[in-house]
Short mmCIF file of C-alpha atoms in Angstrom, two decimals:
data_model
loop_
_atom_site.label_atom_id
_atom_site.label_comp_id
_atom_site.label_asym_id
_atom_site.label_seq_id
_atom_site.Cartn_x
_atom_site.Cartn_y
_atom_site.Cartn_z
CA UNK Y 1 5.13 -36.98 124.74
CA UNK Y 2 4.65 -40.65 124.86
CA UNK Y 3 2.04 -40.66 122.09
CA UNK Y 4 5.15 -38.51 120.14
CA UNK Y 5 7.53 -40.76 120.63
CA UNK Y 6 4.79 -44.25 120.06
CA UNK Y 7 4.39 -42.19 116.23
CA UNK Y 8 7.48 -41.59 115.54
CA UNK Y 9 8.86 -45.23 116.55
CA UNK Y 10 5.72 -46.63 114.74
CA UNK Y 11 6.33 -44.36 111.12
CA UNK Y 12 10.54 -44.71 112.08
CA UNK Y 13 10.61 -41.05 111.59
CA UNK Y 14 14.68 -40.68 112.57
CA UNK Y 15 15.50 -43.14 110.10
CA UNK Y 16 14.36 -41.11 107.44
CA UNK Y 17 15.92 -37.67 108.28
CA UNK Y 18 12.99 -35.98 109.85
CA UNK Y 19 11.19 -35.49 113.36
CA UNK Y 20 7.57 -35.78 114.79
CA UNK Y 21 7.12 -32.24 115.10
CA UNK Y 22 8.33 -31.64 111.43
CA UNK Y 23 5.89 -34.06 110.44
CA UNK Y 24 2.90 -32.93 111.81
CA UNK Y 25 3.77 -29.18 110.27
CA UNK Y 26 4.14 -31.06 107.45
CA UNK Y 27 1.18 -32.65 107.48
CA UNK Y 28 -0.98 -29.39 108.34
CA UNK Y 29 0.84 -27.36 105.03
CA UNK Y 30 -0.48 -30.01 103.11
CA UNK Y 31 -3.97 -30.02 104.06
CA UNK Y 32 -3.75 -26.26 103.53
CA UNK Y 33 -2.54 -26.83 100.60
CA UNK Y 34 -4.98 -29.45 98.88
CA UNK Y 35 -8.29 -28.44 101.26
CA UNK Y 36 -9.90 -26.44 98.28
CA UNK Y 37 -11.09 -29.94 96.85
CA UNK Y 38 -13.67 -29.80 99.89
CA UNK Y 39 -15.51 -26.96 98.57
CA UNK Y 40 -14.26 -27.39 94.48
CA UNK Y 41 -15.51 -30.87 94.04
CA UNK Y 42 -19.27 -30.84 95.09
CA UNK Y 43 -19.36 -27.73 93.40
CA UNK Y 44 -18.44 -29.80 90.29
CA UNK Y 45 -20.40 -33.11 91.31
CA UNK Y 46 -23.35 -31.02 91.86
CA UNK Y 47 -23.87 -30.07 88.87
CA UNK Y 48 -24.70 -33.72 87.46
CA UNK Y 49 -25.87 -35.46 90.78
CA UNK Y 50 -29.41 -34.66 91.94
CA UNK Y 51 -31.20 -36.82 94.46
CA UNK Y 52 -35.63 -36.21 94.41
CA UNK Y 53 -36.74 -34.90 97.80
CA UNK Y 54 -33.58 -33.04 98.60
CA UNK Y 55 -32.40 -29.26 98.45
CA UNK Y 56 -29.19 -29.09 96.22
CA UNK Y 57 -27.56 -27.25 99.14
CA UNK Y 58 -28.64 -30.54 100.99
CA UNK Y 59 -26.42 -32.48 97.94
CA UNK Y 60 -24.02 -30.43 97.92
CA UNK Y 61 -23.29 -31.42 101.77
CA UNK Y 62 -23.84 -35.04 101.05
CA UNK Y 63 -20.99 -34.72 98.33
CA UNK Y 64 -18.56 -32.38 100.68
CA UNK Y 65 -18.87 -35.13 103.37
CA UNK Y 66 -17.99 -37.92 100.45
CA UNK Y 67 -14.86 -36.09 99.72
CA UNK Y 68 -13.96 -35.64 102.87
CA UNK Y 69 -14.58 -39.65 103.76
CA UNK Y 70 -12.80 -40.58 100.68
CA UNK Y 71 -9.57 -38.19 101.00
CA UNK Y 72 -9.38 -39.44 104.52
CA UNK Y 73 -9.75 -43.14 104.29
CA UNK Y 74 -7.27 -43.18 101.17
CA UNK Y 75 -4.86 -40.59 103.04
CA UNK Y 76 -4.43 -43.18 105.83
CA UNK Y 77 -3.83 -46.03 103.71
CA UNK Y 78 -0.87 -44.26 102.43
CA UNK Y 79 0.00 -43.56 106.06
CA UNK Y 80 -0.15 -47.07 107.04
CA UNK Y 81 0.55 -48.97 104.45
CA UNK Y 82 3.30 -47.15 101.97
CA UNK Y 83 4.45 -44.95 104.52
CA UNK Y 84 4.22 -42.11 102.28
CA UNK Y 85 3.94 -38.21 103.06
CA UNK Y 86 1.11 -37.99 100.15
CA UNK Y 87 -2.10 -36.74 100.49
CA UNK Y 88 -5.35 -37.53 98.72
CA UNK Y 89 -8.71 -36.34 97.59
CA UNK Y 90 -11.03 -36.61 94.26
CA UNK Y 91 -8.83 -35.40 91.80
CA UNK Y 92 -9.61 -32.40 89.44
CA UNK Y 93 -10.24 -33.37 86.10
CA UNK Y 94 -11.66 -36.71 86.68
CA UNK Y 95 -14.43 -34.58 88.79
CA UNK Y 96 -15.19 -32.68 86.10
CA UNK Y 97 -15.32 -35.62 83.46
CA UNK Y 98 -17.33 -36.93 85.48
CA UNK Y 99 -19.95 -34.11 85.86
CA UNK Y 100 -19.47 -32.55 82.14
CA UNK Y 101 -18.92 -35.20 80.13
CA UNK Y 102 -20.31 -38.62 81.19
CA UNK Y 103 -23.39 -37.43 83.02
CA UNK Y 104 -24.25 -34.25 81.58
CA UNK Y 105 -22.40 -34.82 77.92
CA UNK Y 106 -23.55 -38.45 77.49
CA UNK Y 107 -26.54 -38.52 79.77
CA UNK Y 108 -25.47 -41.13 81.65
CA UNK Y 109 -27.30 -41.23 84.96
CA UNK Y 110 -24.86 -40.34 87.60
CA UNK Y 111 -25.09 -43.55 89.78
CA UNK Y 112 -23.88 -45.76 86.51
CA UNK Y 113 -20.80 -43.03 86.75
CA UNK Y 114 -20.33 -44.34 90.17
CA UNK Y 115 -20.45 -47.68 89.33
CA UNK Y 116 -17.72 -47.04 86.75
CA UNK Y 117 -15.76 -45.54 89.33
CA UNK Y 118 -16.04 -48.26 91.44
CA UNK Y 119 -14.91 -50.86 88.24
CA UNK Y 120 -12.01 -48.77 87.83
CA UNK Y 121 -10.97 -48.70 91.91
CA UNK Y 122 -10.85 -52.66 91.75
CA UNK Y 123 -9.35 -53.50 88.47
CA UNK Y 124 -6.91 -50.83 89.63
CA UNK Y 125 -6.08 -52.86 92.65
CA UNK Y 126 -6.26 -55.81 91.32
CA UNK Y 127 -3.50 -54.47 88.73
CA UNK Y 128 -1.51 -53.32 91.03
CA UNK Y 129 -1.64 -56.37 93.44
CA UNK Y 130 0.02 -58.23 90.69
CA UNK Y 131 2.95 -55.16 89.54
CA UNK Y 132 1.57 -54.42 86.13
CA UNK Y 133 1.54 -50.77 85.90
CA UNK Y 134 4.76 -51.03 84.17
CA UNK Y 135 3.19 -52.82 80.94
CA UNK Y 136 0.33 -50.60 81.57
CA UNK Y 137 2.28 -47.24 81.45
CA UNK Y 138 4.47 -48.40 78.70
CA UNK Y 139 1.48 -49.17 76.58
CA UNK Y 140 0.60 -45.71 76.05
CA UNK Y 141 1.91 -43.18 74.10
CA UNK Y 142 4.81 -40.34 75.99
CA UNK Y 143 3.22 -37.77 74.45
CA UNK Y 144 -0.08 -38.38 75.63
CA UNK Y 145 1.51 -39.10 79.13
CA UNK Y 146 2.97 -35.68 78.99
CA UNK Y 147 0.48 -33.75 77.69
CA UNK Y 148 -2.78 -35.38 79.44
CA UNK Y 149 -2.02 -32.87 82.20
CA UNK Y 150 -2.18 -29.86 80.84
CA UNK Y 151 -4.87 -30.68 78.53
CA UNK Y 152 -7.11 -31.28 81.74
CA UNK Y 153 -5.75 -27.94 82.85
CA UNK Y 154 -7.16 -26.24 79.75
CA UNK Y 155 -10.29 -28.14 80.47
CA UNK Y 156 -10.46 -26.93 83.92
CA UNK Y 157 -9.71 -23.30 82.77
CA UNK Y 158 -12.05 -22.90 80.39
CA UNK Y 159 -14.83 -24.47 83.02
CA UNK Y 160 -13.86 -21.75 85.63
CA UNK Y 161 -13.87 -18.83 82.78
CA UNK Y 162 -17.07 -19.55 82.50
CA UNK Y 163 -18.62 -20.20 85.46
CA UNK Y 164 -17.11 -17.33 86.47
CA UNK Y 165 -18.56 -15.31 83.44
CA UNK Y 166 -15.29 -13.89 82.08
CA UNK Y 167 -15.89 -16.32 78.52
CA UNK Y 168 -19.42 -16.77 77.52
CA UNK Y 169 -21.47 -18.10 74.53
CA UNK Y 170 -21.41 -16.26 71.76
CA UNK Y 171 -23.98 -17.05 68.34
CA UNK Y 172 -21.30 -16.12 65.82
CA UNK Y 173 -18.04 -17.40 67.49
CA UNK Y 174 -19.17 -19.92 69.98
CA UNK Y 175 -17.45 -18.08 72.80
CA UNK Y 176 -16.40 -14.71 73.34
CA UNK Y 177 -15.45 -12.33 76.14
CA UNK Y 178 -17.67 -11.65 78.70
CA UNK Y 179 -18.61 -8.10 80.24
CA UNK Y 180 -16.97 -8.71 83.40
CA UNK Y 181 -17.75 -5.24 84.70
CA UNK Y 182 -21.39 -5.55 84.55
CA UNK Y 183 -22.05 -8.68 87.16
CA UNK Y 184 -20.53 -8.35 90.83
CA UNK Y 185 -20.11 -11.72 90.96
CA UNK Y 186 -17.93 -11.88 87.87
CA UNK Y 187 -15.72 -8.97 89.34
CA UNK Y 188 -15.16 -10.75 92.32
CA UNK Y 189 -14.25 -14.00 90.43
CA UNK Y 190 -12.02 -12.36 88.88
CA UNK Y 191 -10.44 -10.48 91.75
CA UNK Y 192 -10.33 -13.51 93.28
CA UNK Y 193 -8.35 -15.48 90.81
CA UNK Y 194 -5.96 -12.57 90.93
CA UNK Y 195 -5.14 -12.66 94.56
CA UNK Y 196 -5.01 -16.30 94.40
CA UNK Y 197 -2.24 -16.19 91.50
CA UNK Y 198 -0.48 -13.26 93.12
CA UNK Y 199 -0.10 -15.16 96.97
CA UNK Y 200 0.92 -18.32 94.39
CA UNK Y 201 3.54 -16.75 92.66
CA UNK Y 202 4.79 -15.65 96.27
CA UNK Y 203 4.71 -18.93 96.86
CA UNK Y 204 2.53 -18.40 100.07
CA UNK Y 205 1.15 -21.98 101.01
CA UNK Y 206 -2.67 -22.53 101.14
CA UNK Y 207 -2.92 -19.55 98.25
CA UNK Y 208 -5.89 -21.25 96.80
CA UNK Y 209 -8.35 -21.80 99.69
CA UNK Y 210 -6.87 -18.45 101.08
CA UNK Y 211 -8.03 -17.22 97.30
CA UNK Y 212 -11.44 -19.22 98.02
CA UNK Y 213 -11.99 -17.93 101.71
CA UNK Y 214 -11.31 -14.57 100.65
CA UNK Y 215 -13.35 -13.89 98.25
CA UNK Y 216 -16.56 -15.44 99.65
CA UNK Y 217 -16.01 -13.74 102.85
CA UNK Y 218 -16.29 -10.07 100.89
CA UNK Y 219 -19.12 -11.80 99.05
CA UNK Y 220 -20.53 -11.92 102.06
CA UNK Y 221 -19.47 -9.21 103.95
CA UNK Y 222 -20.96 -7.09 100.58
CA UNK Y 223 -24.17 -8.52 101.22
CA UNK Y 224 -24.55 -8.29 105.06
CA UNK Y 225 -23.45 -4.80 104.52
CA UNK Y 226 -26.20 -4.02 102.69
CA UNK Y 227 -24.54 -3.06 99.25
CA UNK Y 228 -25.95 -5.96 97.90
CA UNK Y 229 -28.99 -8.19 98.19
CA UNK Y 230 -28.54 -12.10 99.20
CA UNK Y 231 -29.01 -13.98 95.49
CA UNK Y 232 -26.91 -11.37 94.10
CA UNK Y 233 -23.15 -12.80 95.03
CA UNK Y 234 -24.62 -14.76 97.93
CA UNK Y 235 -26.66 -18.03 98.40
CA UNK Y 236 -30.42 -16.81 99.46
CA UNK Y 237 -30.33 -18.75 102.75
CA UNK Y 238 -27.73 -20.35 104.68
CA UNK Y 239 -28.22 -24.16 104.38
CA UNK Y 240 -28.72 -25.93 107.71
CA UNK Y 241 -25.62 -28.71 108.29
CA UNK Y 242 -27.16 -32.04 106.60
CA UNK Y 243 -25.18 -35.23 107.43
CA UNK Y 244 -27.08 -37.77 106.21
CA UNK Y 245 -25.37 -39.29 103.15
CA UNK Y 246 -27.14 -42.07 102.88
CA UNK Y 247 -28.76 -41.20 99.62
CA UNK Y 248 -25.55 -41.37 98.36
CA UNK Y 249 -23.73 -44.70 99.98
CA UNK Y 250 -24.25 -47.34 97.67
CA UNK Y 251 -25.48 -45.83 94.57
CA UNK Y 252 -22.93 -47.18 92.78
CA UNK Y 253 -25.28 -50.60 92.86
CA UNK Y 254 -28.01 -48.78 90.94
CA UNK Y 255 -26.07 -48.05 87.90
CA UNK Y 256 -23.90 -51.40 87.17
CA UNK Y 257 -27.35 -52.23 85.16
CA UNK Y 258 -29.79 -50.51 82.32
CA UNK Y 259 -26.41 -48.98 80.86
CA UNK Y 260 -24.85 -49.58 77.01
CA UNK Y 261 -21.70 -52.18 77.77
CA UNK Y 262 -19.84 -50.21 74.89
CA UNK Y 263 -20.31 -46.56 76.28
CA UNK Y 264 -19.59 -47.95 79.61
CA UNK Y 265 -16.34 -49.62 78.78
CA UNK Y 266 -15.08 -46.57 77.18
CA UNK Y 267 -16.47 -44.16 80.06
CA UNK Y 268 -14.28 -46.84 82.45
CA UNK Y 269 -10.93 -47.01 80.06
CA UNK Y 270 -10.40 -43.11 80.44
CA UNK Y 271 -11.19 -42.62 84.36
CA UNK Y 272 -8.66 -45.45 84.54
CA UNK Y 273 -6.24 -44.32 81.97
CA UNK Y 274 -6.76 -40.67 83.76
CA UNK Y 275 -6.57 -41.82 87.29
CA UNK Y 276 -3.01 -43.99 86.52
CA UNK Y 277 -0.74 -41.69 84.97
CA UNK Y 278 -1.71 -38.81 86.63
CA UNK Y 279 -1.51 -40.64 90.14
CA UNK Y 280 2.06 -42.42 88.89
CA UNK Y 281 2.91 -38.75 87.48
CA UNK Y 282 2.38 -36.97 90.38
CA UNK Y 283 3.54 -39.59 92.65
CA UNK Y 284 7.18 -39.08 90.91
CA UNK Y 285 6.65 -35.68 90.10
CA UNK Y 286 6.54 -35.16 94.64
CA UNK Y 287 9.41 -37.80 95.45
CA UNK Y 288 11.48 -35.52 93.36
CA UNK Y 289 10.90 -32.68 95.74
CA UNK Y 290 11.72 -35.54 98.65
CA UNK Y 291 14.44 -37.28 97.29
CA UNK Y 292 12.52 -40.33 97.25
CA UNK Y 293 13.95 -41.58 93.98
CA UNK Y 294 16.51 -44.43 93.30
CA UNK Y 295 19.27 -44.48 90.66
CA UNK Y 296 16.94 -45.12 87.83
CA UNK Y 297 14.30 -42.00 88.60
CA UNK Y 298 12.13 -45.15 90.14
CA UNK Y 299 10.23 -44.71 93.45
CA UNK Y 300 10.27 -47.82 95.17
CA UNK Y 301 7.64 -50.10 96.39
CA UNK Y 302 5.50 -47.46 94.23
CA UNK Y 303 3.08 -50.33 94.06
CA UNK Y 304 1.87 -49.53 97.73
CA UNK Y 305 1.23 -45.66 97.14
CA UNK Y 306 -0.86 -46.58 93.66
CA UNK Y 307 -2.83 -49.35 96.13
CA UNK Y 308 -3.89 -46.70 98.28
CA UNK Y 309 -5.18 -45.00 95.58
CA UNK Y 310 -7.28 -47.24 94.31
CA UNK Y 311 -8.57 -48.03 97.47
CA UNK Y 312 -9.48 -44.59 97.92
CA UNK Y 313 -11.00 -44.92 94.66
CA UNK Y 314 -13.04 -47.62 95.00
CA UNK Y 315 -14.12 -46.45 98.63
CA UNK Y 316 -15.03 -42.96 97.01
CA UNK Y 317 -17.42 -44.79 94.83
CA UNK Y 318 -19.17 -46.24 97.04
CA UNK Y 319 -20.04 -43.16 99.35
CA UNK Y 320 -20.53 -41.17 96.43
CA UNK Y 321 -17.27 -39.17 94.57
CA UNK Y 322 -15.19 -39.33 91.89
CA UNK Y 323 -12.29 -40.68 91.77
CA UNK Y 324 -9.47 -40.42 94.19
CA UNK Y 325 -6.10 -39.29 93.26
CA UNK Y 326 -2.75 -38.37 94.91
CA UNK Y 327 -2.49 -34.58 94.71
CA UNK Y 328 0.34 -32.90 93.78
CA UNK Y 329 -0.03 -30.57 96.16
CA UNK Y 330 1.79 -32.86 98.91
CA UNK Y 331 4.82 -31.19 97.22
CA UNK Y 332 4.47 -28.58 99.72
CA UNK Y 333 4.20 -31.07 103.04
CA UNK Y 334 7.55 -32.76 101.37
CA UNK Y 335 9.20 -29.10 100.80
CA UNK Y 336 8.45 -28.49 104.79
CA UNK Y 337 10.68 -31.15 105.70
CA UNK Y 338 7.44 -34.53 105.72
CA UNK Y 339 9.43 -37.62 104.48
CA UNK Y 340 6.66 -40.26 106.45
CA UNK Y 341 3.25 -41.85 106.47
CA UNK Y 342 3.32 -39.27 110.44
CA UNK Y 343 2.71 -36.51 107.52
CA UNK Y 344 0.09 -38.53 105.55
CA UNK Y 345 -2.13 -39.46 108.57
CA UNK Y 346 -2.00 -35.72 109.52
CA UNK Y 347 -3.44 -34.52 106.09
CA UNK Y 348 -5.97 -37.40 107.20
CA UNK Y 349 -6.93 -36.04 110.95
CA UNK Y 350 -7.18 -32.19 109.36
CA UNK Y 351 -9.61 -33.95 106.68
CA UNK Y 352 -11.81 -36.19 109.27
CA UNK Y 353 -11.71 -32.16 111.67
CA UNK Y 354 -13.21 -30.08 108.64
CA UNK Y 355 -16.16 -32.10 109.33
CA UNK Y 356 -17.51 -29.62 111.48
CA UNK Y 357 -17.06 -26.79 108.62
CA UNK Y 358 -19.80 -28.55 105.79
CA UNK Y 359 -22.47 -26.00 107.01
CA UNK Y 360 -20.17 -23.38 106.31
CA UNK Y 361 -18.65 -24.70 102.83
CA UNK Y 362 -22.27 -24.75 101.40
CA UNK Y 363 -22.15 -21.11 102.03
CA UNK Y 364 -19.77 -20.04 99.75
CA UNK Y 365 -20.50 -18.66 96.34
CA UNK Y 366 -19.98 -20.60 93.04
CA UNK Y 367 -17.70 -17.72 92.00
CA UNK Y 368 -15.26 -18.01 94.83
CA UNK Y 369 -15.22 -21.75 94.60
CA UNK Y 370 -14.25 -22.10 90.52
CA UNK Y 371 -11.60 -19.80 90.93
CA UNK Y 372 -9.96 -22.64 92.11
CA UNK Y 373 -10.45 -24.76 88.67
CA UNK Y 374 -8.43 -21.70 86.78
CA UNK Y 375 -5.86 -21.60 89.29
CA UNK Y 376 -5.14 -25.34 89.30
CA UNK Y 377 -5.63 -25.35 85.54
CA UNK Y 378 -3.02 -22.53 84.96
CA UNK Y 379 -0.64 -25.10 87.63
CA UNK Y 380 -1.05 -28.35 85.27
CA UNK Y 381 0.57 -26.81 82.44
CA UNK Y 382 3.93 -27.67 83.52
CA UNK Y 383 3.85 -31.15 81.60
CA UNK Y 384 3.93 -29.67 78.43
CA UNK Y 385 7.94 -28.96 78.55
CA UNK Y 386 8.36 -32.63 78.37
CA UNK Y 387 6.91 -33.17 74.74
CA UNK Y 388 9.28 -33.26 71.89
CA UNK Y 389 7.46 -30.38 69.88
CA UNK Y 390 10.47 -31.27 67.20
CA UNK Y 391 8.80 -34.66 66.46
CA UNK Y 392 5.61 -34.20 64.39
CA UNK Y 393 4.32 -37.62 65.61
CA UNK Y 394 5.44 -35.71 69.46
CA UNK Y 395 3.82 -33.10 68.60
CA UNK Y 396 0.35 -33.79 67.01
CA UNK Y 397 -0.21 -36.36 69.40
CA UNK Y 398 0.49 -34.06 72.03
CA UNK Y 399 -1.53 -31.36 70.36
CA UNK Y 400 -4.22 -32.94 69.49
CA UNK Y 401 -4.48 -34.17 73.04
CA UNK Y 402 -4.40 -30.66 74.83
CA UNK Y 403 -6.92 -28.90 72.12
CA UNK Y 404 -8.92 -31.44 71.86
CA UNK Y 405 -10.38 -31.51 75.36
CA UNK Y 406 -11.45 -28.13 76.16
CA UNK Y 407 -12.81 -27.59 72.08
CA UNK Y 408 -15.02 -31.01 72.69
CA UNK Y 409 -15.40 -30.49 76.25
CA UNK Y 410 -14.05 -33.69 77.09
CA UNK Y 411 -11.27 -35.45 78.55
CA UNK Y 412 -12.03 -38.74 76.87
CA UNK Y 413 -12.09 -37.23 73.48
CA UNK Y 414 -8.75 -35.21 74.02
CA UNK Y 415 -7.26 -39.12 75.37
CA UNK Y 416 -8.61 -40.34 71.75
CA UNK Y 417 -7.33 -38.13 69.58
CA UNK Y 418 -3.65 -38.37 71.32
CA UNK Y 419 -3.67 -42.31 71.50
CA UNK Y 420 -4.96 -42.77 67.17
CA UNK Y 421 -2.78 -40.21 66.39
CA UNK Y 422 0.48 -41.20 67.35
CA UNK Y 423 0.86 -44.89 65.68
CA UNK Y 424 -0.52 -43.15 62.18
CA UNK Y 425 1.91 -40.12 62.51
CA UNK Y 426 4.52 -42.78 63.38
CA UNK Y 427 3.91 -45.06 60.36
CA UNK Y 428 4.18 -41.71 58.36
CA UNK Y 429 7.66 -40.69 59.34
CA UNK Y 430 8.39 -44.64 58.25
CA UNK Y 431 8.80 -45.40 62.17
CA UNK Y 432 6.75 -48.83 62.48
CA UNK Y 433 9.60 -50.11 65.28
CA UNK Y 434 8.62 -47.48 67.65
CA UNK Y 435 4.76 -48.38 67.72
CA UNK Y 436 3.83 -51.25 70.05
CA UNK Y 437 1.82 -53.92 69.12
CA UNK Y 438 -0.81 -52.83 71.93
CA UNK Y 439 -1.31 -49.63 70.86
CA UNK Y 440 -1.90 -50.47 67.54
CA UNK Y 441 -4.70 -52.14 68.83
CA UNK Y 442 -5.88 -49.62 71.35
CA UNK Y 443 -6.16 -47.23 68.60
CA UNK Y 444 -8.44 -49.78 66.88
CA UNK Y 445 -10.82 -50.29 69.13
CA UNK Y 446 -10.83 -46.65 69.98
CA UNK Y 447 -11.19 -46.04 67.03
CA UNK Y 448 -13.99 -48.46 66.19
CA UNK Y 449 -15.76 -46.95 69.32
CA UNK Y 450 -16.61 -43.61 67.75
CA UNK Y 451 -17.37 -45.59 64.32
CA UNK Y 452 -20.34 -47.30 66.29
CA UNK Y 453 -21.60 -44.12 67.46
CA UNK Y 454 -25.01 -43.75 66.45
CA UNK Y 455 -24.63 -40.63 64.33
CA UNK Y 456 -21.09 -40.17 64.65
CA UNK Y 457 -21.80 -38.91 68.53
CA UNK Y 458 -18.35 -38.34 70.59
CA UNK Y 459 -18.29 -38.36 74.53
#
């Protein structure tokens, strides 16, 4: 009880309308809520980091312990420091971005990703130290702001689809339908993502790692009873726990050299341009559900909640993940009554506990895991209500934005299009007032980045 009372003095938890008990449920909905990312994100990292002498189940551990370092370290900043009921983790998107289209797109060796990562966590800070993410956020165009989001979703979608096998290549159309019936681990995938939307639109909390858990354990439960063969839906072996992450710590180092300054740049503006809006998006987007807002829709001190990010950020780099983000899904923890950094360093404990469960993530299937990226895709279409479909330089910037991404299968190309488009669609409607200075000249250089392209390549 004294501990109770020592948390709640320390986070002034009456103050604020709430209670220590109400915080700590809070805390553990959350966690529920946003604890997919443990098993989602090395799946994704995985994919485009490979260390010599190590089993990729080994890897996949190293990365699952990263994400769990980084979501807690940056989880407790926001508990300490902004007194905040947000969680935070990698963030989807910037994961895959990071696996599809910088490393595996550009062949870019993973550890110069890191090291971009790590650029972006300090300049972050450092911009944030000094309050400029208002210039920063002003600079680029709404539409783009509002349609980023559901662009990534699309991204993420189309990712899962296929992983999952319901869209495959196709000679004559590029993609087509896939013959779900014939592959058991398709028709579980696909079961899967139907539970998971079904206990979503019940609004049951947790609904994607319940959708995750599920489905791997009748993977598995398949396979022990015999109906199926381990390989089939199931990993061959199961992976012995692996700890050791030092491969990983400090890799970042490796890849600040032997790396075009140009590409690299570029590869740094849009995890930064990413990681801002959709960390000040979301950050609003929650204090909504909390009444966290002043007069002018404006969270205050919101400097403090984007510091922990980039902390997080910057930490993640260094042991090895993409970069952090605050999740929307602290919605939930706020909806359960969390209004404190007592819910925040909850979400951080539950995250330091799952520890103990990395032998038992690298167990689950690849199908059960990118269920998750279609859920959360389907999720981050909300944004697109915002855009002014009525205005065409609204609406092709937007467009161009969401298409764009999931057609070149890349974030940064989707950002492009958005960002030239809009001051060239507003100099057509005879609108030059309306276009900033600054992004005339971020179009430029954008721009004049794919112009330098040897062979007119795009990220």
């Amino acid at each position: 009880m004294g501990l109770a009372n020592s948390l709640g003095e320390y986070f002034d938890v009456e103050s604020h309308g709430s209670d220590v008990r109400t915080e700590i449920v809070a805390g553990i909905t959350t966690f529920l809520a946003m604890s997919y990312i443990i098993v989602v994100n090395p799946f994704i990292l995985a994919k485009a980091i490979t260390i010599p002498g190590y089993a990729d189940t080994e890897v996949f551990q190293m990365i699952a312990i990263a994400t769990i370092l980084a979501s807690a370290l940056a989880t407790v900043v926001m508990a300490l420091y902004a007194n905040r009921p947000f969680g935070l983790a990698p963030g989807m998107g910037l994961n895959a971005f990071f696996a599809f289209s910088v490393v595996i797109g550009l062949g870019i060796p993973w550890q110069t990703a890191l090291a971009a990562v790590f650029v972006e966590g300090v300049l972050f800070m450092a911009l944030t130290a000094v309050g400029a993410r208002e210039y920063v956020i002003n600079l680029f165009p709404e539409p783009v702001k509002f349609a980023v989001g559901a662009g990534i979703g699309v991204f993420l979608l189309f990712i899962g689809f296929q992983e999952i096998g319901i869209i495959v290549a196709d000679e004559a159309t590029l993609v087509s339908l896939g013959n779900v019936a014939s592959s058991p681990a398709s028709i579980l995938g696909t079961l899967g993502i139907v539970l998971t939307l079904l206990l979503w639109a019940r609004g049951v909390t947790g609904s994607i790692i319940i959708g995750v858990v599920s489905t791997a354990v009748a993977g598995w439960a398949l396979t022990l009873g015999g109906v199926f063969e381990r390989g089939v839906i199931t990993p061959d072996t199961l992976p012995s726990a692996q700890y050791d992450i030092t491969p990983l710590v400090g890799a970042f180092v490796d890849g600040l050299s032997g790396v075009d300054p140009l590409t690299f740049t570029f590869v740094l503006f849009t995890f930064f341009f990413v990681d801002f809006f959709d960390t000040a998006g979301t950050l609003i987007g929650v204090s909504q559900f909390g009444d966290f807002l002043d007069e002018e829709g404006e969270l205050p001190d919101m400097d403090k909640p984007l510091m922990a990010d980039a902390i997080g950020t910057t930490f993640g780099a260094i042991v090895g993940t993409s970069t952090v983000t605050t999740f929307i899904e602290s919605s939930t923890g706020v909806e359960e009554g969390g209004r404190t950094g007592l819910t925040a360093l909850v979400i951080a404990a539950c995250f330091l506990a799952s520890l103990v469960l990395i032998p038992v993530v690298a167990a689950v299937p690849n199908y059960a895991s990118f269920l998750a990226l279609v859920v959360v895709g389907i999720m981050m279409f909300q944004g697109v209500a915002d855009v002014d479909w009525s205005n065409p330089a609204w609406a092709v910037s937007g467009a161009l934005t969401i298409v764009v991404m999931p057609l070149a299968y890349s974030i940064a190309d989707g950002l492009a299009a958005g960002i030239v488009s809009y001051p060239v669609m507003k100099a057509a409607m005879g609108e030059y007032d309306d276009v900033q200075l600054g992004q005339w000249v971020l179009a430029a250089v954008i721009l004049g980045y794919y112009v330098l392209q040897t062979g007119g390549y795009i990220l």
